[in-house]
Coordinates of C-alpha atoms in Angstrom, one line a residue:
X894 CA -87.9 -30.3 -9.1
X895 CA -86.5 -27.2 -7.4
X896 CA -88.0 -25.1 -4.7
X897 CA -86.7 -22.6 -2.3
X898 CA -86.2 -23.8 1.2
X899 CA -88.5 -20.9 2.4
X900 CA -91.5 -22.0 0.2
X901 CA -91.1 -25.5 1.5
X902 CA -91.8 -24.4 5.2
X903 CA -94.4 -22.3 4.0
X904 CA -96.1 -25.3 2.1
X905 CA -95.3 -27.2 5.7
X906 CA -96.9 -24.3 7.9
X907 CA -100.0 -24.3 5.7
X908 CA -101.2 -27.5 6.2
X909 CA -104.0 -28.3 8.2
X910 CA -103.9 -29.8 11.2
X911 CA -103.1 -33.3 11.3
X912 CA -101.8 -33.2 7.3
X913 CA -98.1 -35.0 8.5
X914 CA -100.1 -37.8 10.5
X915 CA -102.3 -38.1 7.6
X916 CA -99.7 -38.2 4.9
X917 CA -97.0 -40.8 7.1
X918 CA -100.4 -42.9 7.1
X919 CA -101.1 -42.7 3.8
X920 CA -97.4 -43.5 2.7
X921 CA -96.8 -46.1 5.3
X922 CA -94.0 -44.1 6.4
X923 CA -92.8 -42.9 10.3
X924 CA -94.2 -39.2 10.5
X925 CA -90.7 -38.2 11.3
X926 CA -89.7 -39.2 7.9
X927 CA -92.3 -36.3 6.5
X928 CA -90.9 -33.6 9.0
X929 CA -87.6 -34.6 7.5
X930 CA -89.1 -34.0 3.9
X931 CA -89.9 -30.3 5.0
X932 CA -86.8 -29.6 6.4
X933 CA -86.6 -31.4 9.9
X934 CA -82.8 -33.2 10.6
X935 CA -84.2 -36.1 12.6
X936 CA -83.3 -39.5 11.4
X937 CA -83.4 -41.3 14.8
X938 CA -86.8 -41.3 13.9
X939 CA -87.3 -40.7 10.6
X940 CA -85.7 -41.4 7.3
X941 CA -84.0 -39.3 4.8
X942 CA -86.2 -38.1 1.7
X943 CA -83.6 -37.7 -0.9
X944 CA -83.9 -33.8 -0.8
X945 CA -80.5 -32.0 -1.4
X946 CA -80.1 -28.5 0.2
X947 CA -77.8 -26.0 -1.5
X948 CA -77.1 -22.5 -0.5
X949 CA -79.0 -19.7 -1.9
X950 CA -81.6 -17.1 -1.4
X951 CA -85.3 -18.0 0.4
X952 CA -82.6 -20.1 2.9
X953 CA -81.5 -21.8 -0.3
X954 CA -82.5 -24.0 -3.0
X955 CA -84.0 -27.9 -2.0
X956 CA -83.9 -30.4 -5.0
X957 CA -86.6 -32.8 -4.6
X958 CA -86.1 -36.1 -6.3
X959 CA -89.6 -37.4 -5.3
X960 CA -92.2 -35.6 -4.8
X961 CA -95.3 -37.5 -3.5
X962 CA -95.0 -35.9 -0.5
X963 CA -95.2 -32.5 -1.6
X964 CA -97.9 -33.3 -4.1
X965 CA -99.8 -34.7 -1.0
X966 CA -99.1 -31.8 0.9
X967 CA -100.4 -29.2 -1.7
X968 CA -103.5 -31.2 -2.8
X969 CA -104.5 -31.3 1.3
X970 CA -103.9 -27.3 1.6
X971 CA -105.9 -27.0 -1.6
X972 CA -108.7 -29.0 -0.1
X973 CA -108.6 -27.3 3.1
X974 CA -109.3 -23.8 1.3
X975 CA -111.9 -25.3 -0.5
X976 CA -113.9 -26.0 2.5
X977 CA -113.0 -23.0 4.1
X978 CA -114.1 -21.0 1.1

Protein backbone atom coordinates (compact mmCIF):
# COMPACT_ATOMS: atom_id res chain seq x y z
CA UNK A 1 0.00 0.00 0.00
CA UNK A 2 1.20 3.52 -0.75
CA UNK A 3 0.23 6.63 1.23
CA UNK A 4 1.68 10.12 1.37
CA UNK A 5 3.89 10.88 4.37
CA UNK A 6 1.69 13.86 5.23
CA UNK A 7 -1.44 11.69 5.19
CA UNK A 8 0.25 9.15 7.46
CA UNK A 9 1.23 11.92 9.90
CA UNK A 10 -2.31 13.35 9.80
CA UNK A 11 -3.66 9.94 10.79
CA UNK A 12 -1.23 9.83 13.71
CA UNK A 13 -2.21 13.32 14.83
CA UNK A 14 -5.91 12.41 14.59
CA UNK A 15 -5.56 9.51 17.02
CA UNK A 16 -7.27 9.90 20.38
CA UNK A 17 -4.99 10.36 23.39
CA UNK A 18 -3.44 7.07 24.48
CA UNK A 19 -3.87 5.33 21.13
CA UNK A 20 -0.14 4.74 20.58
CA UNK A 21 0.00 2.90 23.92
CA UNK A 22 -3.13 0.88 23.08
CA UNK A 23 -1.82 -0.13 19.65
CA UNK A 24 1.56 -1.12 21.09
CA UNK A 25 -0.09 -3.14 23.86
CA UNK A 26 -2.46 -4.85 21.44
CA UNK A 27 0.39 -5.86 19.13
CA UNK A 28 2.90 -6.47 21.95
CA UNK A 29 5.51 -4.14 20.48
CA UNK A 30 7.30 -1.16 22.04
CA UNK A 31 5.44 2.16 21.82
CA UNK A 32 8.42 3.61 19.95
CA UNK A 33 7.94 1.03 17.20
CA UNK A 34 4.41 2.37 16.67
CA UNK A 35 5.78 5.94 16.62
CA UNK A 36 8.42 4.85 14.09
CA UNK A 37 5.63 3.46 11.90
CA UNK A 38 4.17 6.96 11.74
CA UNK A 39 7.47 8.60 10.77
CA UNK A 40 9.62 8.80 13.90
CA UNK A 41 13.16 7.47 13.64
CA UNK A 42 14.19 6.29 17.12
CA UNK A 43 15.45 2.78 16.52
CA UNK A 44 17.32 2.54 19.84
CA UNK A 45 14.03 2.12 21.71
CA UNK A 46 11.76 0.85 18.92
CA UNK A 47 12.07 -1.42 15.95
CA UNK A 48 11.77 -0.81 12.26
CA UNK A 49 8.37 -1.22 10.66
CA UNK A 50 9.17 -2.15 7.07
CA UNK A 51 7.92 1.17 5.71
CA UNK A 52 9.90 2.73 2.88
CA UNK A 53 9.72 6.46 2.16
CA UNK A 54 10.40 7.76 -1.34
CA UNK A 55 10.73 11.46 -2.16
CA UNK A 56 7.64 12.98 -3.69
CA UNK A 57 4.70 15.30 -3.11
CA UNK A 58 3.13 15.73 0.34
CA UNK A 59 6.30 14.76 2.17
CA UNK A 60 6.99 11.76 -0.02
CA UNK A 61 5.34 8.44 -0.64
CA UNK A 62 5.40 5.80 2.09
CA UNK A 63 5.21 2.20 0.92
CA UNK A 64 3.67 0.12 3.72
CA UNK A 65 4.10 -3.65 3.60
CA UNK A 66 2.07 -4.44 6.73
CA UNK A 67 -1.01 -2.29 7.36
CA UNK A 68 -1.91 -3.73 10.78
CA UNK A 69 -0.91 -0.60 12.72
CA UNK A 70 -2.56 1.68 10.15
CA UNK A 71 -5.75 -0.38 10.22
CA UNK A 72 -5.90 -0.23 14.03
CA UNK A 73 -5.28 3.52 13.97
CA UNK A 74 -8.04 4.14 11.43
CA UNK A 75 -10.44 2.00 13.46
CA UNK A 76 -9.62 3.97 16.64
CA UNK A 77 -10.22 7.27 14.83
CA UNK A 78 -13.56 6.02 13.46
CA UNK A 79 -14.65 4.79 16.88
CA UNK A 80 -13.62 8.08 18.46
CA UNK A 81 -15.57 10.07 15.86
CA UNK A 82 -18.64 7.86 16.34
CA UNK A 83 -18.58 8.50 20.09
CA UNK A 84 -18.12 12.24 19.51
CA UNK A 85 -21.17 12.55 17.26
